[in-house]
CSV table of C-alpha atoms and ligand atoms in Angstrom, one decimal:
chain,number,residue,atom,x,y,z
A,1,MET,CA,0.0,0.0,0.0
A,2,LEU,CA,2.7,2.4,1.1
A,3,MET,CA,4.7,1.4,-2.0
A,4,ARG,CA,1.8,2.1,-4.3
A,5,LEU,CA,1.1,5.5,-2.8
A,6,SER,CA,4.7,6.6,-3.1
A,7,GLN,CA,4.8,5.5,-6.7
A,8,GLU,CA,1.6,7.5,-7.4
A,9,TYR,CA,2.9,10.6,-5.7
A,10,PHE,CA,6.4,10.4,-7.0
A,11,PRO,CA,5.9,13.0,-9.8
A,12,LEU,CA,4.2,15.3,-7.3
A,13,LEU,CA,7.1,14.9,-4.9
A,14,ILE,CA,9.6,15.8,-7.7
A,15,ILE,CA,7.6,18.9,-8.5
A,16,LEU,CA,7.6,19.9,-4.8
A,17,PHE,CA,11.4,19.5,-4.5
A,18,ILE,CA,12.3,21.4,-7.7
A,19,LYS,CA,11.7,24.9,-6.5
A,20,LEU,CA,12.2,26.8,-9.8
A,21,LYS,CA,8.9,27.1,-11.6
A,22,ILE,CA,9.4,27.2,-15.4
A,23,ILE,CA,6.5,28.7,-17.3
A,24,LYS,CA,6.1,29.1,-21.0
A,25,THR,CA,2.5,30.4,-21.6
A,26,LEU,CA,0.9,33.6,-20.4
A,27,GLU,CA,-2.1,31.7,-19.1
A,28,ASP,CA,0.1,29.5,-16.8
A,29,PHE,CA,2.1,32.5,-15.9
A,30,HIS,CA,-0.9,34.5,-14.7
A,31,LYS,CA,-2.0,31.5,-12.6
A,32,THR,CA,1.4,31.3,-10.9
A,33,ARG,CA,1.8,35.1,-10.5
A,34,SER,CA,-1.6,35.3,-8.7
A,35,ALA,CA,-0.3,33.2,-5.8
A,36,TYR,CA,2.4,35.8,-5.0
A,37,GLY,CA,2.3,39.3,-3.6
A,38,GLN,CA,5.2,41.6,-4.3
A,39,ILE,CA,8.0,40.2,-6.5
A,40,SER,CA,11.4,41.3,-7.8
A,41,PHE,CA,12.1,40.8,-11.5
A,42,ILE,CA,15.3,40.2,-13.5
A,43,PRO,CA,14.8,40.1,-17.3
A,44,THR,CA,17.6,38.5,-19.3
A,45,MET,CA,18.3,37.1,-22.8
A,46,GLY,CA,19.9,34.0,-21.3
A,47,ASN,CA,23.4,32.5,-21.7
A,48,LEU,CA,23.7,33.4,-18.0
A,49,HIS,CA,27.1,34.3,-16.4
A,50,ASN,CA,28.3,35.7,-13.1
A,51,GLY,CA,27.3,39.2,-14.3
A,52,HIS,CA,23.6,38.1,-14.5
A,53,LEU,CA,24.0,36.2,-11.2
A,54,SER,CA,25.1,39.3,-9.4
A,55,LEU,CA,21.7,40.8,-10.2
A,56,PHE,CA,20.2,38.0,-8.2
A,57,ASN,CA,22.4,38.9,-5.3
A,58,THR,CA,21.2,42.5,-5.5
A,59,ALA,CA,17.6,41.3,-5.7
A,60,LYS,CA,18.0,38.9,-2.8
A,61,LYS,CA,18.6,41.9,-0.5
A,62,LEU,CA,15.0,43.0,-1.2
A,63,ASN,CA,13.6,39.9,0.4
A,64,LYS,CA,10.9,39.2,-2.2
A,65,PRO,CA,10.4,36.2,-4.4
A,66,ILE,CA,12.6,36.6,-7.5
A,67,PHE,CA,11.1,36.1,-11.0
A,68,SER,CA,13.3,36.1,-14.0
A,69,SER,CA,12.7,35.8,-17.8
A,70,ILE,CA,14.8,34.6,-20.7
A,71,TYR,CA,13.8,36.0,-24.0
A,72,ILE,CA,16.0,36.9,-26.9
A,73,ASN,CA,14.2,40.0,-28.0
A,74,PRO,CA,14.2,40.2,-31.8
A,75,LEU,CA,13.1,43.8,-31.7
A,76,GLN,CA,16.3,45.1,-30.2
A,77,PHE,CA,18.6,43.5,-32.9
A,78,ASN,CA,19.2,45.6,-35.9
A,79,ASN,CA,21.6,43.1,-37.3
A,80,LYS,CA,20.0,39.7,-38.2
A,81,ASN,CA,23.3,37.8,-38.0
A,82,ASP,CA,23.8,39.1,-34.4
A,83,PHE,CA,20.3,37.9,-33.5
A,84,THR,CA,20.7,34.4,-35.0
A,85,LYS,CA,24.1,33.8,-33.6
A,86,TYR,CA,23.2,35.1,-30.1
A,87,PRO,CA,24.5,32.4,-27.7
A,88,LYS,CA,21.9,30.1,-26.1
A,89,SER,CA,22.4,27.7,-23.2
A,90,LEU,CA,19.0,27.1,-21.7
A,91,ASP,CA,19.8,23.9,-19.7
A,92,GLU,CA,22.8,25.4,-18.0
A,93,ASP,CA,20.8,28.6,-17.4
A,94,ILE,CA,18.1,26.7,-15.6
A,95,GLU,CA,20.7,24.9,-13.4
A,96,LEU,CA,22.2,28.3,-12.5
A,97,LEU,CA,18.8,29.8,-11.7
A,98,GLU,CA,18.0,26.9,-9.4
A,99,SER,CA,21.1,27.7,-7.5
A,100,GLN,CA,20.0,31.3,-7.2
A,101,ASP,CA,16.8,30.9,-5.3
A,102,CYS,CA,14.9,32.0,-8.4
A,103,GLU,CA,11.3,31.4,-7.8
A,104,CYS,CA,10.0,31.4,-11.3
A,105,LEU,CA,11.5,31.5,-14.8
A,106,PHE,CA,9.2,32.8,-17.6
A,107,LEU,CA,10.2,31.7,-21.1
A,108,PRO,CA,7.9,33.6,-23.4
A,109,ASP,CA,7.3,32.4,-26.9
A,110,GLU,CA,6.7,34.6,-29.9
A,111,SER,CA,3.1,35.3,-28.8
A,112,ILE,CA,4.7,38.0,-26.5
A,113,LEU,CA,5.0,40.0,-29.7
A,114,GLU,CA,1.2,40.0,-30.2
A,115,ASN,CA,-0.8,43.2,-29.3
A,116,LEU,CA,2.4,45.1,-28.6
A,117,GLU,CA,2.4,48.7,-27.7
A,118,ILE,CA,5.4,49.9,-29.6
A,119,ILE,CA,7.4,52.3,-27.5
A,120,LYS,CA,9.3,55.2,-29.1
A,121,ALA,CA,12.4,55.8,-27.0
A,122,PRO,CA,13.2,59.5,-26.2
A,123,SER,CA,16.0,61.4,-27.9
A,124,LYS,CA,18.6,60.2,-25.4
A,125,ALA,CA,18.2,56.9,-27.0
A,126,ASP,CA,19.8,58.3,-30.2
A,127,LEU,CA,23.1,59.0,-28.5
A,128,LEU,CA,25.9,56.5,-27.8
A,129,CYS,CA,24.7,52.9,-28.6
A,130,GLY,CA,21.5,54.3,-30.2
A,131,SER,CA,23.5,56.2,-32.8
A,132,HIS,CA,25.0,52.9,-34.0
A,133,ARG,CA,22.0,50.7,-33.5
A,134,PRO,CA,19.0,52.7,-34.8
A,135,GLY,CA,15.7,51.5,-33.2
A,136,HIS,CA,17.6,49.3,-30.6
A,137,PHE,CA,16.2,51.1,-27.5
A,138,ASP,CA,12.6,51.3,-29.0
A,139,GLY,CA,12.9,47.5,-29.1
A,140,VAL,CA,14.3,47.2,-25.6
A,141,LEU,CA,11.6,49.5,-24.1
A,142,THR,CA,8.8,47.9,-26.0
A,143,ILE,CA,9.6,44.4,-24.7
A,144,VAL,CA,10.6,45.6,-21.2
A,145,ASN,CA,7.2,47.4,-21.0
A,146,LYS,CA,5.4,44.3,-22.1
A,147,LEU,CA,7.3,42.1,-19.6
A,148,PHE,CA,6.6,44.7,-16.8
A,149,SER,CA,2.9,44.5,-17.6
A,150,ILE,CA,2.9,40.7,-17.4
A,151,MET,CA,5.2,40.4,-14.3
A,152,LYS,CA,3.8,43.4,-12.3
A,153,PRO,CA,7.0,43.5,-10.2
A,154,SER,CA,7.6,45.9,-7.4
A,155,ASP,CA,11.3,46.0,-8.2
A,156,ALA,CA,13.3,45.3,-11.4
A,157,VAL,CA,17.1,44.9,-11.4
A,158,PHE,CA,19.3,45.9,-14.4
A,159,GLY,CA,23.0,45.9,-14.9
A,160,LEU,CA,24.9,49.2,-15.0
A,161,LYS,CA,27.1,47.7,-17.7
A,162,ASP,CA,24.3,48.6,-20.0
A,163,TYR,CA,24.1,52.1,-18.5
A,164,GLN,CA,22.2,53.8,-21.3
A,165,GLN,CA,19.6,51.0,-21.2
A,166,TYR,CA,19.3,51.2,-17.4
A,167,LEU,CA,18.8,55.0,-17.5
A,168,LEU,CA,16.2,54.8,-20.3
A,169,ILE,CA,14.2,52.1,-18.5
A,170,LYS,CA,14.4,54.0,-15.3
A,171,GLU,CA,13.2,57.2,-16.9
A,172,PHE,CA,10.5,55.4,-18.9
A,173,SER,CA,9.2,53.8,-15.8
A,174,GLN,CA,9.1,57.2,-14.1
A,175,SER,CA,7.4,58.9,-17.0
A,176,ARG,CA,4.7,56.2,-17.0
A,177,LYS,CA,4.4,56.4,-13.2
A,178,LEU,CA,4.9,52.6,-13.0
A,179,PRO,CA,5.0,51.5,-9.4
A,180,ILE,CA,8.4,49.7,-10.1
A,181,ASN,CA,11.6,50.5,-8.3
A,182,ILE,CA,14.3,50.3,-11.0
A,183,ILE,CA,17.6,49.2,-9.5
A,184,GLY,CA,21.0,49.4,-11.1
A,185,SER,CA,23.5,46.7,-10.2
A,186,LYS,CA,27.3,47.1,-10.5
A,187,THR,CA,29.3,45.6,-13.4
A,188,ILE,CA,30.9,42.3,-12.9
A,189,ARG,CA,34.3,41.7,-14.6
A,190,GLU,CA,36.6,38.9,-15.5
A,191,ASN,CA,40.0,38.9,-13.7
A,192,ASN,CA,41.5,40.9,-16.6
A,193,GLY,CA,38.9,43.6,-16.2
A,194,LEU,CA,36.7,42.6,-19.2
A,195,ALA,CA,33.1,43.2,-18.4
A,196,MET,CA,31.2,39.8,-18.4
A,197,SER,CA,28.9,39.5,-21.4
A,198,SER,CA,27.1,36.7,-23.1
A,199,ARG,CA,28.8,37.8,-26.3
A,200,ASN,CA,32.3,37.1,-24.8
A,201,THR,CA,31.7,33.4,-25.6
A,202,LEU,CA,31.9,34.3,-29.2
A,203,LEU,CA,35.5,35.5,-28.8
A,204,SER,CA,38.6,33.3,-29.2
A,205,SER,CA,41.0,33.2,-26.3
A,206,ASP,CA,43.3,35.7,-27.9
A,207,GLU,CA,40.4,38.0,-28.6
A,208,LEU,CA,39.3,37.6,-24.9
A,209,GLN,CA,42.7,38.8,-23.8
A,210,ASN,CA,42.7,41.7,-26.2
A,211,ALA,CA,39.1,42.7,-25.2
A,212,SER,CA,40.4,43.7,-21.7
A,213,GLU,CA,41.9,46.7,-23.5
A,214,ILE,CA,38.4,48.3,-23.3
A,215,TYR,CA,38.5,48.3,-19.5
A,216,LYS,CA,42.1,49.4,-19.5
A,217,SER,CA,41.1,52.4,-21.7
A,218,LEU,CA,38.3,53.3,-19.4
A,219,LEU,CA,40.7,53.2,-16.4
A,220,PHE,CA,43.2,55.4,-18.4
A,221,ILE,CA,40.4,58.0,-18.9
A,222,LYS,CA,39.4,57.7,-15.2
A,223,ASN,CA,43.1,58.1,-14.1
A,224,ASN,CA,43.2,61.3,-16.2
A,225,ALA,CA,40.0,62.6,-14.7
A,226,ASN,CA,41.6,65.9,-13.6
A,227,ASN,CA,42.9,66.9,-17.0
A,228,LEU,CA,40.3,65.4,-19.4
A,229,CYS,CA,40.4,66.8,-22.9
A,230,LYS,CA,39.6,65.9,-26.4
A,231,ASP,CA,43.2,64.8,-27.0
A,232,ILE,CA,43.0,62.1,-24.3
A,233,ILE,CA,39.8,60.7,-25.8
A,234,ASP,CA,41.3,60.7,-29.3
A,235,GLU,CA,44.4,59.0,-28.0
A,236,VAL,CA,42.3,56.2,-26.5
A,237,ARG,CA,40.3,55.8,-29.7
A,238,LYS,CA,43.5,55.6,-31.8
A,239,SER,CA,45.1,53.1,-29.5
A,240,LEU,CA,42.0,50.9,-29.6
A,241,TYR,CA,42.1,51.0,-33.4
A,242,LYS,CA,45.7,50.0,-33.4
A,243,LYS,CA,44.9,47.0,-31.3
A,244,GLY,CA,42.4,45.8,-33.9
A,245,PHE,CA,39.1,47.2,-32.6
A,246,GLU,CA,36.6,48.9,-34.7
A,247,VAL,CA,35.5,51.6,-32.4
A,248,ASP,CA,31.8,52.8,-32.3
A,249,TYR,CA,32.5,55.4,-29.6
A,250,VAL,CA,34.8,56.5,-26.8
A,251,SER,CA,33.0,59.2,-24.8
A,252,VAL,CA,32.9,60.9,-21.5
A,253,ILE,CA,29.3,61.7,-20.8
A,254,ASN,CA,27.1,63.2,-18.1
A,255,SER,CA,25.2,60.4,-16.3
A,256,ILE,CA,21.9,62.1,-16.6
A,257,THR,CA,21.9,63.9,-20.0
A,258,LEU,CA,24.2,61.3,-21.7
A,259,GLN,CA,25.7,64.3,-23.5
A,260,GLU,CA,29.5,64.5,-24.0
A,261,SER,CA,31.0,66.4,-21.0
A,262,LEU,CA,34.6,66.6,-20.0
A,263,ASN,CA,34.2,68.3,-16.7
A,264,HIS,CA,31.5,68.6,-14.1
A,265,ASN,CA,30.8,72.4,-14.6
A,266,ASN,CA,28.6,72.2,-11.5
A,267,GLU,CA,26.2,70.0,-13.6
A,268,GLU,CA,24.0,67.5,-11.8
A,269,GLY,CA,25.0,63.9,-12.2
A,270,TYR,CA,28.4,62.2,-12.6
A,271,LEU,CA,30.9,61.8,-15.4
A,272,VAL,CA,30.9,58.4,-17.0
A,273,ALA,CA,33.5,57.1,-19.5
A,274,ALA,CA,31.8,54.8,-22.0
A,275,ILE,CA,33.2,52.7,-24.9
A,276,ALA,CA,31.6,50.5,-27.5
A,277,ALA,CA,33.9,48.6,-29.8
A,278,ASN,CA,33.8,45.7,-32.1
A,279,ILE,CA,36.3,42.8,-32.3
A,280,GLY,CA,35.4,41.2,-35.6
A,281,THR,CA,31.7,40.9,-35.6
A,282,VAL,CA,31.3,40.9,-31.8
A,283,ARG,CA,30.2,44.2,-30.3
A,284,LEU,CA,31.3,44.9,-26.7
A,285,ILE,CA,30.3,47.8,-24.5
A,286,ASP,CA,31.5,49.0,-21.1
A,287,ASN,CA,31.6,52.0,-18.9
A,288,LEU,CA,33.1,53.4,-15.7
A,289,PHE,CA,31.9,56.1,-13.4
A,290,ILE,CA,34.6,58.8,-13.0
B,301,AMP,P1,21.3,40.4,-21.2
B,301,AMP,O1,21.0,39.0,-20.9
B,301,AMP,O2,22.6,40.7,-21.9
B,301,AMP,O3,20.1,41.1,-21.8
B,301,AMP,O4,21.5,41.1,-19.7
B,301,AMP,C1,20.5,40.9,-18.7
B,301,AMP,C2,20.8,41.8,-17.6
B,301,AMP,O5,22.1,41.5,-17.1
B,301,AMP,C3,20.9,43.3,-18.1
B,301,AMP,O6,20.3,44.1,-17.1
B,301,AMP,C4,22.4,43.5,-18.1
B,301,AMP,O7,22.8,44.9,-17.9
B,301,AMP,C5,22.9,42.7,-17.0
B,301,AMP,N1,24.3,42.3,-17.2
B,301,AMP,C6,24.9,41.8,-18.2
B,301,AMP,N2,26.3,41.6,-18.0
B,301,AMP,C7,26.5,42.1,-16.8
B,301,AMP,C8,27.7,42.3,-16.1
B,301,AMP,N3,28.9,42.0,-16.5
B,301,AMP,N4,27.6,42.9,-14.8
B,301,AMP,C9,26.4,43.3,-14.3
B,301,AMP,N5,25.2,43.1,-15.0
B,301,AMP,C10,25.3,42.6,-16.2
């Protein structure tokens, strides 16, 4: 009798012990979500690394169940090749999320693109990365807004590595008066300084070594904080070119306006050194508060 019962209940026992709920449809998601009060939310595109996991450490401090999503958002890629070769590792991602006390992983399918409110990002989105990736931030805000409306989180954590993205989402959320606390979490780096990124897996070991030049360049700018001038920025740009990078931008910007700014001038905000550069077809970005 006991034997038969345990056999019957075995699948249920497994479900009880696997804490991470993995949900693929909106209908199932709404059912699960309704069992929770306030939650923290961490959206990702998967191929998780320690940079992503650090967002969970930030979220854990908020003491709310953590919900995450993995969705490679086609709307934010303006290069089809970049989209199709975006690295994927769902099985490993799920294992990592289980180790992070993640309560629920939402894996939306393409139906998330139905009945979309298309968001037009403000003019700040045309600077820096936006000037090299037209429409990128419209795509980011459109999907983040949709995910927010599904998740209804009280907090959402984003990496400061993607500083322009973080700022645009924060300001979008404020402008819509969304009751969501947008939290920026510090950039996690490899030992050589290279900011962790899913795209790093597309680099050879030599390229990985070389990619640390981006961080070294940011440090060089920061170390010259007291005498920043156009020549220093030009020097950094040229030196990156010589090392084989195709540079999209090397800029020192104001953290609020995102406009180029080489000194504080009693402005509000901070100075941020920001670089986007390509090694072959792999585009890397990083920044450092000065
Ligand atoms: P992604 O999967 O690339 O869309 O990134 C999901 C989130 O992880 C975004 O908020 C990123 O800013 C953040 N993130 C990615 N890499 C890092 C990193 N090295 N350090 C901190 N946050 C990161």
